Amino acid sequence: MSYIDENIDSASPRFVSEICMDLFLMEMVDTIYKTTTQELDEDGDAIFLKLETLGYLVGQRLIERFAKDKPRFIDTLDVVKFICKDLWLILFKKQIDNLKTNHRGVYVLQDNGFRWFMRMSTDVGGADSAKKAMPYVWFPCGIIRGALASLGVPSVVAAETTNLPQCTFQIKVAK
């Protein structure tokens, strides 16, 4: 048993440093790019699939841990509100900035200061930065989809960004 293990209260919550999470995300995307064969897949579908699948598994596990004591959700809107408020607070220390719905299974979540984009930039900026940032939203798309699936809402999640650090996630509930 190490010194750290002896002095950690098992009831106290364990947190991950924000900068460690930022660096981990950057290295994860970079490593998946380097290890995925580009010869067979020029448009990045294999990279998207790996990152989104990893996020999906993380989202499922987050919900298992943080929603276990929550009462059952009545409808899909309640589930999406849980994602926007509680899950976003756990992941990014803030709630989502804007939630819109057409009340027919489409939800749009807008984060004007997406935490994982706060330290990103390129020499050119603007559209170039937004294009290069897209692989970094595939992981959180997976987190959202995995969380929704664990709460009984199968869905498709897509993201877009036009101006860093703003990011918009679109959830389409599968029927």
GROMACS .gro file of N, CA and C in nm:
model
  525
    1MET      N    1   0.086  -0.118   0.000
    1MET     CA    2   0.000   0.000   0.000
    1MET      C    3   0.089   0.123   0.000
    2SER      N    4   0.058   0.215  -0.085
    2SER     CA    5   0.141   0.335  -0.095
    2SER      C    6   0.096   0.441   0.004
    3TYR      N    7   0.178   0.542   0.018
    3TYR     CA    8   0.147   0.654   0.106
    3TYR      C    9   0.015   0.719   0.067
    4ILE      N   10  -0.009   0.732  -0.062
    4ILE     CA   11  -0.132   0.797  -0.110
    4ILE      C   12  -0.253   0.715  -0.070
    5ASP      N   13  -0.247   0.582  -0.088
    5ASP     CA   14  -0.361   0.497  -0.055
    5ASP      C   15  -0.395   0.501   0.094
    6GLU      N   16  -0.294   0.511   0.180
    6GLU     CA   17  -0.318   0.513   0.322
    6GLU      C   18  -0.388   0.641   0.367
    7ASN      N   19  -0.367   0.750   0.296
    7ASN     CA   20  -0.419   0.879   0.341
    7ASN      C   21  -0.544   0.926   0.267
    8ILE      N   22  -0.596   0.846   0.176
    8ILE     CA   23  -0.716   0.886   0.103
    8ILE      C   24  -0.837   0.827   0.175
    9ASP      N   25  -0.929   0.912   0.210
    9ASP     CA   26  -1.055   0.868   0.269
    9ASP      C   27  -1.137   0.804   0.158
   10SER      N   28  -1.180   0.681   0.178
   10SER     CA   29  -1.251   0.610   0.072
   10SER      C   30  -1.386   0.674   0.040
   11ALA      N   31  -1.440   0.754   0.130
   11ALA     CA   32  -1.569   0.818   0.105
   11ALA      C   33  -1.554   0.950   0.030
   12SER      N   34  -1.433   1.004   0.023
   12SER     CA   35  -1.415   1.132  -0.043
   12SER      C   36  -1.415   1.114  -0.194
   13PRO      N   37  -1.470   1.211  -0.268
   13PRO     CA   38  -1.472   1.199  -0.414
   13PRO      C   39  -1.332   1.216  -0.470
   14ARG      N   40  -1.308   1.150  -0.583
   14ARG     CA   41  -1.179   1.161  -0.651
   14ARG      C   42  -1.200   1.240  -0.778
   15PHE      N   43  -1.114   1.335  -0.801
   15PHE     CA   44  -1.126   1.422  -0.917
   15PHE      C   45  -1.002   1.412  -1.004
   16VAL      N   46  -1.018   1.448  -1.129
   16VAL     CA   47  -0.907   1.451  -1.223
   16VAL      C   48  -0.876   1.597  -1.253
   17SER      N   49  -0.750   1.631  -1.255
   17SER     CA   50  -0.709   1.767  -1.287
   17SER      C   51  -0.758   1.804  -1.426
   18GLU      N   52  -0.807   1.928  -1.439
   18GLU     CA   53  -0.857   1.975  -1.569
   18GLU      C   54  -0.749   1.971  -1.676
   19ILE      N   55  -0.632   2.016  -1.644
   19ILE     CA   56  -0.525   2.019  -1.743
   19ILE      C   57  -0.486   1.878  -1.783
   20CYS      N   58  -0.490   1.783  -1.689
   20CYS     CA   59  -0.462   1.644  -1.723
   20CYS      C   60  -0.566   1.591  -1.821
   21MET      N   61  -0.691   1.625  -1.800
   21MET     CA   62  -0.797   1.581  -1.891
   21MET      C   63  -0.779   1.644  -2.028
   22ASP      N   64  -0.746   1.771  -2.033
   22ASP     CA   65  -0.722   1.839  -2.161
   22ASP      C   66  -0.608   1.772  -2.237
   23LEU      N   67  -0.498   1.748  -2.167
   23LEU     CA   68  -0.382   1.685  -2.230
   23LEU      C   69  -0.412   1.542  -2.272
   24PHE      N   70  -0.487   1.472  -2.189
   24PHE     CA   71  -0.526   1.334  -2.223
   24PHE      C   72  -0.608   1.331  -2.351
   25LEU      N   73  -0.705   1.421  -2.363
   25LEU     CA   74  -0.790   1.426  -2.482
   25LEU      C   75  -0.705   1.454  -2.606
   26MET      N   76  -0.614   1.550  -2.596
   26MET     CA   77  -0.529   1.582  -2.710
   26MET      C   78  -0.442   1.463  -2.750
   27GLU      N   79  -0.383   1.396  -2.652
   27GLU     CA   80  -0.297   1.281  -2.681
   27GLU      C   81  -0.377   1.163  -2.732
   28MET      N   82  -0.498   1.144  -2.680
   28MET     CA   83  -0.583   1.034  -2.725
   28MET      C   84  -0.617   1.050  -2.873
   29VAL      N   85  -0.660   1.170  -2.912
   29VAL     CA   86  -0.694   1.195  -3.052
   29VAL      C   87  -0.570   1.178  -3.139
   30ASP      N   88  -0.458   1.233  -3.096
   30ASP     CA   89  -0.334   1.223  -3.173
   30ASP      C   90  -0.291   1.077  -3.189
   31THR      N   91  -0.298   0.999  -3.082
   31THR     CA   92  -0.259   0.859  -3.086
   31THR      C   93  -0.350   0.778  -3.177
   32ILE      N   94  -0.479   0.803  -3.171
   32ILE     CA   95  -0.572   0.731  -3.258
   32ILE      C   96  -0.547   0.767  -3.404
   33TYR      N   97  -0.516   0.893  -3.430
   33TYR     CA   98  -0.480   0.932  -3.567
   33TYR      C   99  -0.358   0.855  -3.615
   34LYS      N  100  -0.257   0.845  -3.529
   34LYS     CA  101  -0.131   0.781  -3.568
   34LYS      C  102  -0.146   0.630  -3.584
   35THR      N  103  -0.232   0.568  -3.504
   35THR     CA  104  -0.242   0.422  -3.506
   35THR      C  105  -0.350   0.369  -3.598
   36THR      N  106  -0.435   0.454  -3.650
   36THR     CA  107  -0.541   0.410  -3.740
   36THR      C  108  -0.490   0.419  -3.883
   37THR      N  109  -0.508   0.313  -3.957
   37THR     CA  110  -0.461   0.308  -4.095
   37THR      C  111  -0.544   0.402  -4.180
   38GLN      N  112  -0.479   0.499  -4.242
   38GLN     CA  113  -0.546   0.596  -4.326
   38GLN      C  114  -0.561   0.548  -4.471
   39GLU      N  115  -0.486   0.447  -4.508
   39GLU     CA  116  -0.488   0.402  -4.647
   39GLU      C  117  -0.626   0.353  -4.690
   40LEU      N  118  -0.695   0.283  -4.600
   40LEU     CA  119  -0.825   0.228  -4.635
   40LEU      C  120  -0.938   0.327  -4.614
   41ASP      N  121  -0.910   0.432  -4.538
   41ASP     CA  122  -1.018   0.522  -4.497
   41ASP      C  123  -0.971   0.666  -4.506
   42GLU      N  124  -0.996   0.729  -4.618
   42GLU     CA  125  -0.946   0.864  -4.640
   42GLU      C  126  -1.028   0.972  -4.571
   43ASP      N  127  -1.154   0.946  -4.540
   43ASP     CA  128  -1.237   1.051  -4.483
   43ASP      C  129  -1.242   1.049  -4.330
   44GLY      N  130  -1.170   0.960  -4.267
   44GLY     CA  131  -1.161   0.962  -4.121
   44GLY      C  132  -1.270   0.886  -4.049
   45ASP      N  133  -1.348   0.802  -4.120
   45ASP     CA  134  -1.455   0.727  -4.054
   45ASP      C  135  -1.403   0.633  -3.946
   46ALA      N  136  -1.288   0.571  -3.969
   46ALA     CA  137  -1.232   0.478  -3.870
   46ALA      C  138  -1.191   0.554  -3.743
   47ILE      N  139  -1.135   0.672  -3.762
   47ILE     CA  140  -1.094   0.753  -3.648
   47ILE      C  141  -1.218   0.799  -3.571
   48PHE      N  142  -1.319   0.845  -3.645
   48PHE     CA  143  -1.445   0.886  -3.581
   48PHE      C  144  -1.503   0.770  -3.502
   49LEU      N  145  -1.507   0.651  -3.561
   49LEU     CA  146  -1.567   0.536  -3.494
   49LEU      C  147  -1.494   0.502  -3.365
   50LYS      N  148  -1.361   0.504  -3.367
   50LYS     CA  149  -1.284   0.473  -3.246
   50LYS      C  150  -1.308   0.576  -3.136
   51LEU      N  151  -1.300   0.704  -3.172
   51LEU     CA  152  -1.318   0.809  -3.071
   51LEU      C  153  -1.461   0.810  -3.016
   52GLU      N  154  -1.558   0.796  -3.104
   52GLU     CA  155  -1.697   0.798  -3.061
   52GLU      C  156  -1.729   0.676  -2.975
   53THR      N  157  -1.674   0.561  -3.009
   53THR     CA  158  -1.696   0.440  -2.930
   53THR      C  159  -1.634   0.453  -2.792
   54LEU      N  160  -1.514   0.508  -2.784
   54LEU     CA  161  -1.453   0.532  -2.652
   54LEU      C  162  -1.540   0.625  -2.569
   55GLY      N  163  -1.588   0.733  -2.631
   55GLY     CA  164  -1.675   0.825  -2.560
   55GLY      C  165  -1.804   0.758  -2.516
   56TYR      N  166  -1.859   0.673  -2.600
   56TYR     CA  167  -1.983   0.601  -2.568
   56TYR      C  168  -1.965   0.519  -2.440
   57LEU      N  169  -1.854   0.447  -2.431
   57LEU     CA  170  -1.827   0.365  -2.312
   57LEU      C  171  -1.809   0.452  -2.188
   58VAL      N  172  -1.742   0.565  -2.204
   58VAL     CA  173  -1.723   0.657  -2.091
   58VAL      C  174  -1.859   0.713  -2.047
   59GLY      N  175  -1.943   0.751  -2.142
   59GLY     CA  176  -2.076   0.804  -2.110
   59GLY      C  177  -2.161   0.703  -2.035
   60GLN      N  178  -2.155   0.577  -2.076
   60GLN     CA  179  -2.230   0.473  -2.005
   60GLN      C  180  -2.183   0.461  -1.861
   61ARG      N  181  -2.054   0.460  -1.843
   61ARG     CA  182  -1.999   0.444  -1.708
   61ARG      C  183  -2.027   0.566  -1.619
   62LEU      N  184  -2.023   0.684  -1.678
   62LEU     CA  185  -2.055   0.805  -1.601
   62LEU      C  186  -2.199   0.799  -1.550
   63ILE      N  187  -2.290   0.757  -1.635
   63ILE     CA  188  -2.430   0.748  -1.594
   63ILE      C  189  -2.449   0.641  -1.488
   64GLU      N  190  -2.382   0.527  -1.503
   64GLU     CA  191  -2.391   0.423  -1.402
   64GLU      C  192  -2.350   0.476  -1.265
   65ARG      N  193  -2.251   0.562  -1.265
   65ARG     CA  194  -2.201   0.614  -1.138
   65ARG      C  195  -2.284   0.730  -1.083
   66PHE      N  196  -2.320   0.825  -1.168
   66PHE     CA  197  -2.379   0.948  -1.119
   66PHE      C  198  -2.532   0.952  -1.123
   67ALA      N  199  -2.595   0.861  -1.192
   67ALA     CA  200  -2.742   0.863  -1.198
   67ALA      C  201  -2.804   0.749  -1.120
   68LYS      N  202  -2.723   0.673  -1.050
   68LYS     CA  203  -2.777   0.556  -0.980
   68LYS      C  204  -2.876   0.593  -0.870
   69ASP      N  205  -2.860   0.709  -0.809
   69ASP     CA  206  -2.950   0.749  -0.702
   69ASP      C  207  -3.060   0.845  -0.748
   70LYS      N  208  -3.064   0.872  -0.876
   70LYS     CA  209  -3.167   0.962  -0.932
   70LYS      C  210  -3.296   0.884  -0.954
   71PRO      N  211  -3.410   0.950  -0.938
   71PRO     CA  212  -3.537   0.882  -0.970
   71PRO      C  213  -3.546   0.860  -1.121
   72ARG      N  214  -3.627   0.766  -1.161
   72ARG     CA  215  -3.647   0.737  -1.304
   72ARG      C  216  -3.699   0.860  -1.376
   73PHE      N  217  -3.648   0.882  -1.497
   73PHE     CA  218  -3.692   0.995  -1.577
   73PHE      C  219  -3.823   0.961  -1.646
   74ILE      N  220  -3.912   1.059  -1.653
   74ILE     CA  221  -4.044   1.038  -1.710
   74ILE      C  222  -4.041   1.039  -1.862
   75ASP      N  223  -3.974   1.137  -1.921
   75ASP     CA  224  -3.972   1.146  -2.066
   75ASP      C  225  -3.833   1.184  -2.116
   76THR      N  226  -3.819   1.186  -2.246
   76THR     CA  227  -3.690   1.214  -2.309
   76THR      C  228  -3.639   1.354  -2.274
   77LEU      N  229  -3.727   1.451  -2.268
   77LEU     CA  230  -3.685   1.587  -2.235
   77LEU      C  231  -3.620   1.592  -2.097
   78ASP      N  232  -3.673   1.517  -2.001
   78ASP     CA  233  -3.611   1.512  -1.868
   78ASP      C  234  -3.470   1.453  -1.874
   79VAL      N  235  -3.452   1.352  -1.958
   79VAL     CA  236  -3.321   1.291  -1.974
   79VAL      C  237  -3.223   1.392  -2.034
   80VAL      N  238  -3.266   1.462  -2.137
   80VAL     CA  239  -3.179   1.562  -2.202
   80VAL      C  240  -3.146   1.675  -2.105
   81LYS      N  241  -3.243   1.716  -2.025
   81LYS     CA  242  -3.217   1.820  -1.923
   81LYS      C  243  -3.114   1.771  -1.822
   82PHE      N  244  -3.121   1.644  -1.786
   82PHE     CA  245  -3.021   1.586  -1.695
   82PHE      C  246  -2.882   1.595  -1.757
   83ILE      N  247  -2.873   1.563  -1.887
   83ILE     CA  248  -2.744   1.572  -1.957
   83ILE      C  249  -2.694   1.716  -1.955
   84CYS      N  250  -2.783   1.811  -1.984
   84CYS     CA  251  -2.746   1.953  -1.994
   84CYS      C  252  -2.707   2.014  -1.861
   85LYS      N  253  -2.768   1.969  -1.756
   85LYS     CA  254  -2.741   2.029  -1.625
   85LYS      C  255  -2.641   1.946  -1.547
   86ASP      N  256  -2.680   1.826  -1.507
   86ASP     CA  257  -2.600   1.747  -1.414
   86ASP      C  258  -2.474   1.689  -1.479
   87LEU      N  259  -2.490   1.621  -1.592
   87LEU     CA  260  -2.373   1.559  -1.655
   87LEU      C  261  -2.273   1.665  -1.702
   88TRP      N  262  -2.324   1.774  -1.760
   88TRP     CA  263  -2.235   1.881  -1.808
   88TRP      C  264  -2.160   1.944  -1.691
   89LEU      N  265  -2.227   1.955  -1.578
   89LEU     CA  266  -2.165   2.011  -1.458
   89LEU      C  267  -2.052   1.919  -1.410
   90ILE      N  268  -2.074   1.789  -1.416
   90ILE     CA  269  -1.972   1.693  -1.375
   90ILE      C  270  -1.852   1.700  -1.469
   91LEU      N  271  -1.879   1.705  -1.599
   91LEU     CA  272  -1.771   1.703  -1.698
   91LEU      C  273  -1.698   1.836  -1.713
   92PHE      N  274  -1.775   1.946  -1.713
   92PHE     CA  275  -1.719   2.075  -1.753
   92PHE      C  276  -1.736   2.187  -1.650
   93LYS      N  277  -1.788   2.153  -1.533
   93LYS     CA  278  -1.806   2.249  -1.423
   93LYS      C  279  -1.898   2.365  -1.459
   94LYS      N  280  -1.990   2.341  -1.549
   94LYS     CA  281  -2.090   2.441  -1.587
   94LYS      C  282  -2.204   2.369  -1.657
   95GLN      N  283  -2.318   2.434  -1.663
   95GLN     CA  284  -2.430   2.379  -1.737
   95GLN      C  285  -2.421   2.422  -1.882
   96ILE      N  286  -2.493   2.353  -1.966
   96ILE     CA  287  -2.498   2.388  -2.108
   96ILE      C  288  -2.557   2.528  -2.120
   97ASP      N  289  -2.512   2.607  -2.217
   97ASP     CA  290  -2.559   2.745  -2.229
   97ASP      C  291  -2.699   2.756  -2.289
   98ASN      N  292  -2.735   2.666  -2.380
   98ASN     CA  293  -2.863   2.680  -2.446
   98ASN      C  294  -2.913   2.542  -2.490
   99LEU      N  295  -3.040   2.515  -2.466
   99LEU     CA  296  -3.105   2.392  -2.510
   99LEU      C  297  -3.227   2.429  -2.592
  100LYS      N  298  -3.233   2.375  -2.713
  100LYS     CA  299  -3.350   2.397  -2.798
  100LYS      C  300  -3.403   2.262  -2.843
  101THR      N  301  -3.533   2.255  -2.866
  101THR     CA  302  -3.594   2.133  -2.916
  101THR      C  303  -3.707   2.167  -3.011
  102ASN      N  304  -3.733   2.075  -3.102
  102ASN     CA  305  -3.849   2.092  -3.190
  102ASN      C  306  -3.966   2.006  -3.141
  103HIS      N  307  -3.949   1.942  -3.026
  103HIS     CA  308  -4.050   1.856  -2.963
  103HIS      C  309  -4.086   1.738  -3.052
  104ARG      N  310  -3.999   1.703  -3.144
  104ARG     CA  311  -4.018   1.586  -3.230
  104ARG      C  312  -3.893   1.498  -3.232
  105GLY      N  313  -3.818   1.501  -3.124
  105GLY     CA  314  -3.702   1.413  -3.113
  105GLY      C  315  -3.569   1.474  -3.151
  106VAL      N  316  -3.563   1.605  -3.174
  106VAL     CA  317  -3.436   1.670  -3.205
  106VAL      C  318  -3.407   1.774  -3.097
  107TYR      N  319  -3.287   1.764  -3.041
  107TYR     CA  320  -3.244   1.857  -2.936
  107TYR      C  321  -3.111   1.918  -2.977
  108VAL      N  322  -3.097   2.047  -2.955
  108VAL     CA  323  -2.973   2.117  -2.989
  108VAL      C  324  -2.916   2.176  -2.860
  109LEU      N  325  -2.795   2.133  -2.825
  109LEU     CA  326  -2.726   2.181  -2.705
  109LEU      C  327  -2.613   2.272  -2.750
  110GLN      N  328  -2.611   2.394  -2.700
  110GLN     CA  329  -2.506   2.487  -2.738
  110GLN      C  330  -2.423   2.524  -2.617
  111ASP      N  331  -2.293   2.508  -2.631
  111ASP     CA  332  -2.198   2.546  -2.528
  111ASP      C  333  -2.109   2.656  -2.588
  112ASN      N  334  -2.123   2.776  -2.539
  112ASN     CA  335  -2.050   2.891  -2.593
  112ASN      C  336  -1.903   2.895  -2.551
  113GLY      N  337  -1.870   2.822  -2.446
  113GLY     CA  338  -1.732   2.816  -2.400
  113GLY      C  339  -1.695   2.672  -2.369
  114PHE      N  340  -1.698   2.587  -2.472
  114PHE     CA  341  -1.671   2.445  -2.453
  114PHE      C  342  -1.530   2.428  -2.396
  115ARG      N  343  -1.524   2.374  -2.276
  115ARG     CA  344  -1.400   2.370  -2.198
  115ARG      C  345  -1.285   2.303  -2.272
  116TRP      N  346  -1.313   2.198  -2.348
  116TRP     CA  347  -1.204   2.127  -2.415
  116TRP      C  348  -1.152   2.204  -2.536
  117PHE      N  349  -1.216   2.313  -2.573
  117PHE     CA  350  -1.168   2.397  -2.682
  117PHE      C  351  -1.099   2.524  -2.631
  118MET      N  352  -1.103   2.549  -2.504
  118MET     CA  353  -1.054   2.676  -2.449
  118MET      C  354  -0.905   2.699  -2.478
  119ARG      N  355  -0.827   2.595  -2.484
  119ARG     CA  356  -0.683   2.610  -2.504
  119ARG      C  357  -0.641   2.580  -2.648
  120MET      N  358  -0.738   2.563  -2.738
  120MET     CA  359  -0.706   2.529  -2.876
  120MET      C  360  -0.701   2.652  -2.965
  121SER      N  361  -0.607   2.650  -3.057
  121SER     CA  362  -0.599   2.755  -3.159
  121SER      C  363  -0.505   2.705  -3.268
  122THR      N  364  -0.511   2.773  -3.380
  122THR     CA  365  -0.416   2.746  -3.490
  122THR      C  366  -0.358   2.877  -3.535
  123ASP      N  367  -0.258   2.870  -3.621
  123ASP     CA  368  -0.197   2.992  -3.672
  123ASP      C  369  -0.294   3.074  -3.755
  124VAL      N  370  -0.379   3.006  -3.830
  124VAL     CA  371  -0.472   3.075  -3.919
  124VAL      C  372  -0.595   3.123  -3.844
  125GLY      N  373  -0.651   3.037  -3.755
  125GLY     CA  374  -0.771   3.073  -3.680
  125GLY      C  375  -0.898   3.054  -3.760
  126GLY      N  376  -1.010   3.097  -3.705
  126GLY     CA  377  -1.139   3.093  -3.773
  126GLY      C  378  -1.180   2.955  -3.819
  127ALA      N  379  -1.214   2.943  -3.948
  127ALA     CA  380  -1.263   2.817  -4.005
  127ALA      C  381  -1.157   2.708  -3.998
  128ASP      N  382  -1.029   2.745  -4.010
  128ASP     CA  383  -0.921   2.647  -4.001
  128ASP      C  384  -0.919   2.583  -3.863
  129SER      N  385  -0.932   2.665  -3.759
  129SER     CA  386  -0.934   2.614  -3.622
  129SER      C  387  -1.053   2.523  -3.600
  130ALA      N  388  -1.169   2.565  -3.649
  130ALA     CA  389  -1.291   2.485  -3.633
  130ALA      C  390  -1.278   2.350  -3.703
  131LYS      N  391  -1.218   2.349  -3.821
  131LYS     CA  392  -1.201   2.224  -3.895
  131LYS      C  393  -1.107   2.130  -3.821
  132LYS      N  394  -0.998   2.183  -3.770
  132LYS     CA  395  -0.901   2.100  -3.698
  132LYS      C  396  -0.953   2.054  -3.562
  133ALA      N  397  -1.051   2.124  -3.507
  133ALA     CA  398  -1.108   2.088  -3.377
  133ALA      C  399  -1.211   1.976  -3.387
  134MET      N  400  -1.264   1.949  -3.506
  134MET     CA  401  -1.372   1.852  -3.521
  134MET      C  402  -1.341   1.715  -3.462
  135PRO      N  403  -1.222   1.657  -3.480
  135PRO     CA  404  -1.198   1.526  -3.418
  135PRO      C  405  -1.209   1.527  -3.266
  136TYR      N  406  -1.191   1.642  -3.206
  136TYR     CA  407  -1.198   1.652  -3.061
  136TYR      C  408  -1.342   1.655  -3.009
  137VAL      N  409  -1.442   1.671  -3.097
  137VAL     CA  410  -1.581   1.664  -3.052
  137VAL      C  411  -1.640   1.525  -3.070
  138TRP      N  412  -1.570   1.437  -3.141
  138TRP     CA  413  -1.622   1.302  -3.160
  138TRP      C  414  -1.626   1.226  -3.028
  139PHE      N  415  -1.529   1.246  -2.942
  139PHE     CA  416  -1.528   1.182  -2.810
  139PHE      C  417  -1.645   1.230  -2.724
  140PRO      N  418  -1.667   1.362  -2.708
  140PRO     CA  419  -1.783   1.405  -2.629
  140PRO      C  420  -1.917   1.367  -2.694
  141CYS      N  421  -1.922   1.357  -2.826
  141CYS     CA  422  -2.045   1.307  -2.890
  141CYS      C  423  -2.074   1.166  -2.842
  142GLY      N  424  -1.971   1.086  -2.834
  142GLY     CA  425  -1.986   0.950  -2.783
  142GLY      C  426  -2.028   0.948  -2.637
  143ILE      N  427  -1.972   1.039  -2.557
  143ILE     CA  428  -2.012   1.048  -2.416
  143ILE      C  429  -2.161   1.076  -2.406
  144ILE      N  430  -2.209   1.172  -2.482
  144ILE     CA  431  -2.351   1.207  -2.479
  144ILE      C  432  -2.436   1.089  -2.524
  145ARG      N  433  -2.397   1.026  -2.634
  145ARG     CA  434  -2.475   0.913  -2.687
  145ARG      C  435  -2.476   0.796  -2.588
  146GLY      N  436  -2.362   0.767  -2.526
  146GLY     CA  437  -2.355   0.659  -2.427
  146GLY      C  438  -2.438   0.689  -2.304
  147ALA      N  439  -2.435   0.814  -2.259
  147ALA     CA  440  -2.514   0.853  -2.143
  147ALA      C  441  -2.663   0.840  -2.174
  148LEU      N  442  -2.703   0.887  -2.292
  148LEU     CA  443  -2.844   0.877  -2.331
  148LEU      C  444  -2.887   0.731  -2.344
  149ALA      N  445  -2.803   0.649  -2.403
  149ALA     CA  446  -2.836   0.507  -2.419
  149ALA      C  447  -2.854   0.439  -2.283
  150SER      N  448  -2.769   0.473  -2.188
  150SER     CA  449  -2.780   0.415  -2.054
  150SER      C  450  -2.908   0.458  -1.983
  151LEU      N  451  -2.959   0.573  -2.022
  151LEU     CA  452  -3.083   0.623  -1.964
  151LEU      C  453  -3.206   0.584  -2.048
  152GLY      N  454  -3.186   0.495  -2.145
  152GLY     CA  455  -3.297   0.443  -2.223
  152GLY      C  456  -3.338   0.527  -2.342
  153VAL      N  457  -3.249   0.614  -2.388
  153VAL     CA  458  -3.280   0.700  -2.503
  153VAL      C  459  -3.177   0.675  -2.613
  154PRO      N  460  -3.206   0.580  -2.704
  154PRO     CA  461  -3.113   0.560  -2.816
  154PRO      C  462  -3.115   0.681  -2.908
  155SER      N  463  -2.998   0.722  -2.953
  155SER     CA  464  -2.991   0.846  -3.029
  155SER      C  465  -2.870   0.849  -3.122
  156VAL      N  466  -2.868   0.951  -3.205
  156VAL     CA  467  -2.753   0.984  -3.289
  156VAL      C  468  -2.710   1.124  -3.246
  157VAL      N  469  -2.582   1.142  -3.221
  157VAL     CA  470  -2.532   1.271  -3.175
  157VAL      C  471  -2.427   1.321  -3.273
  158ALA      N  472  -2.444   1.444  -3.317
  158ALA     CA  473  -2.349   1.509  -3.407
  158ALA      C  474  -2.309   1.643  -3.347
  159ALA      N  475  -2.194   1.692  -3.384
  159ALA     CA  476  -2.147   1.820  -3.331
  159ALA      C  477  -2.090   1.903  -3.444
  160GLU      N  478  -2.092   2.033  -3.421
  160GLU     CA  479  -2.029   2.125  -3.515
  160GLU      C  480  -1.976   2.245  -3.439
  161THR      N  481  -1.875   2.303  -3.496
  161THR     CA  482  -1.820   2.425  -3.439
  161THR      C  483  -1.776   2.514  -3.555
  162THR      N  484  -1.808   2.640  -3.544
  162THR     CA  485  -1.766   2.734  -3.648
  162THR      C  486  -1.672   2.838  -3.592
  163ASN      N  487  -1.674   2.854  -3.462
  163ASN     CA  488  -1.592   2.956  -3.399
  163ASN      C  489  -1.553   2.906  -3.260
  164LEU      N  490  -1.426   2.871  -3.244
  164LEU     CA  491  -1.380   2.823  -3.113
  164LEU      C  492  -1.391   2.932  -3.009
  165PRO      N  493  -1.428   2.903  -2.887
  165PRO     CA  494  -1.452   2.775  -2.824
  165PRO      C  495  -1.600   2.731  -2.825
  166GLN      N  496  -1.681   2.788  -2.911
  166GLN     CA  497  -1.823   2.752  -2.917
  166GLN      C  498  -1.840   2.616  -2.984
  167CYS      N  499  -1.936   2.535  -2.934
  167CYS     CA  500  -1.965   2.405  -2.991
  167CYS      C  501  -2.114   2.375  -2.977
  168THR      N  502  -2.172   2.317  -3.080
  168THR     CA  503  -2.313   2.283  -3.081
  168THR      C  504  -2.328   2.133  -3.103
  169PHE      N  505  -2.405   2.068  -3.016
  169PHE     CA  506  -2.431   1.925  -3.026
  169PHE      C  507  -2.577   1.908  -3.066
  170GLN      N  508  -2.601   1.822  -3.164
  170GLN     CA  509  -2.738   1.794  -3.207
  170GLN      C  510  -2.769   1.648  -3.175
  171ILE      N  511  -2.877   1.628  -3.101
  171ILE     CA  512  -2.921   1.495  -3.062
  171ILE      C  513  -3.048   1.463  -3.139
  172LYS      N  514  -3.045   1.351  -3.212
  172LYS     CA  515  -3.165   1.301  -3.279
  172LYS      C  516  -3.201   1.170  -3.214
  173VAL      N  517  -3.317   1.168  -3.150
  173VAL     CA  518  -3.362   1.049  -3.080
  173VAL      C  519  -3.408   0.947  -3.182
  174ALA      N  520  -3.356   0.823  -3.170
  174ALA     CA  521  -3.396   0.715  -3.260
  174ALA      C  522  -3.535   0.667  -3.220
  175LYS      N  523  -3.617   0.641  -3.318
  175LYS     CA  524  -3.755   0.597  -3.290
  175LYS      C  525  -3.765   0.448  -3.289
   0.00000   0.00000   0.00000
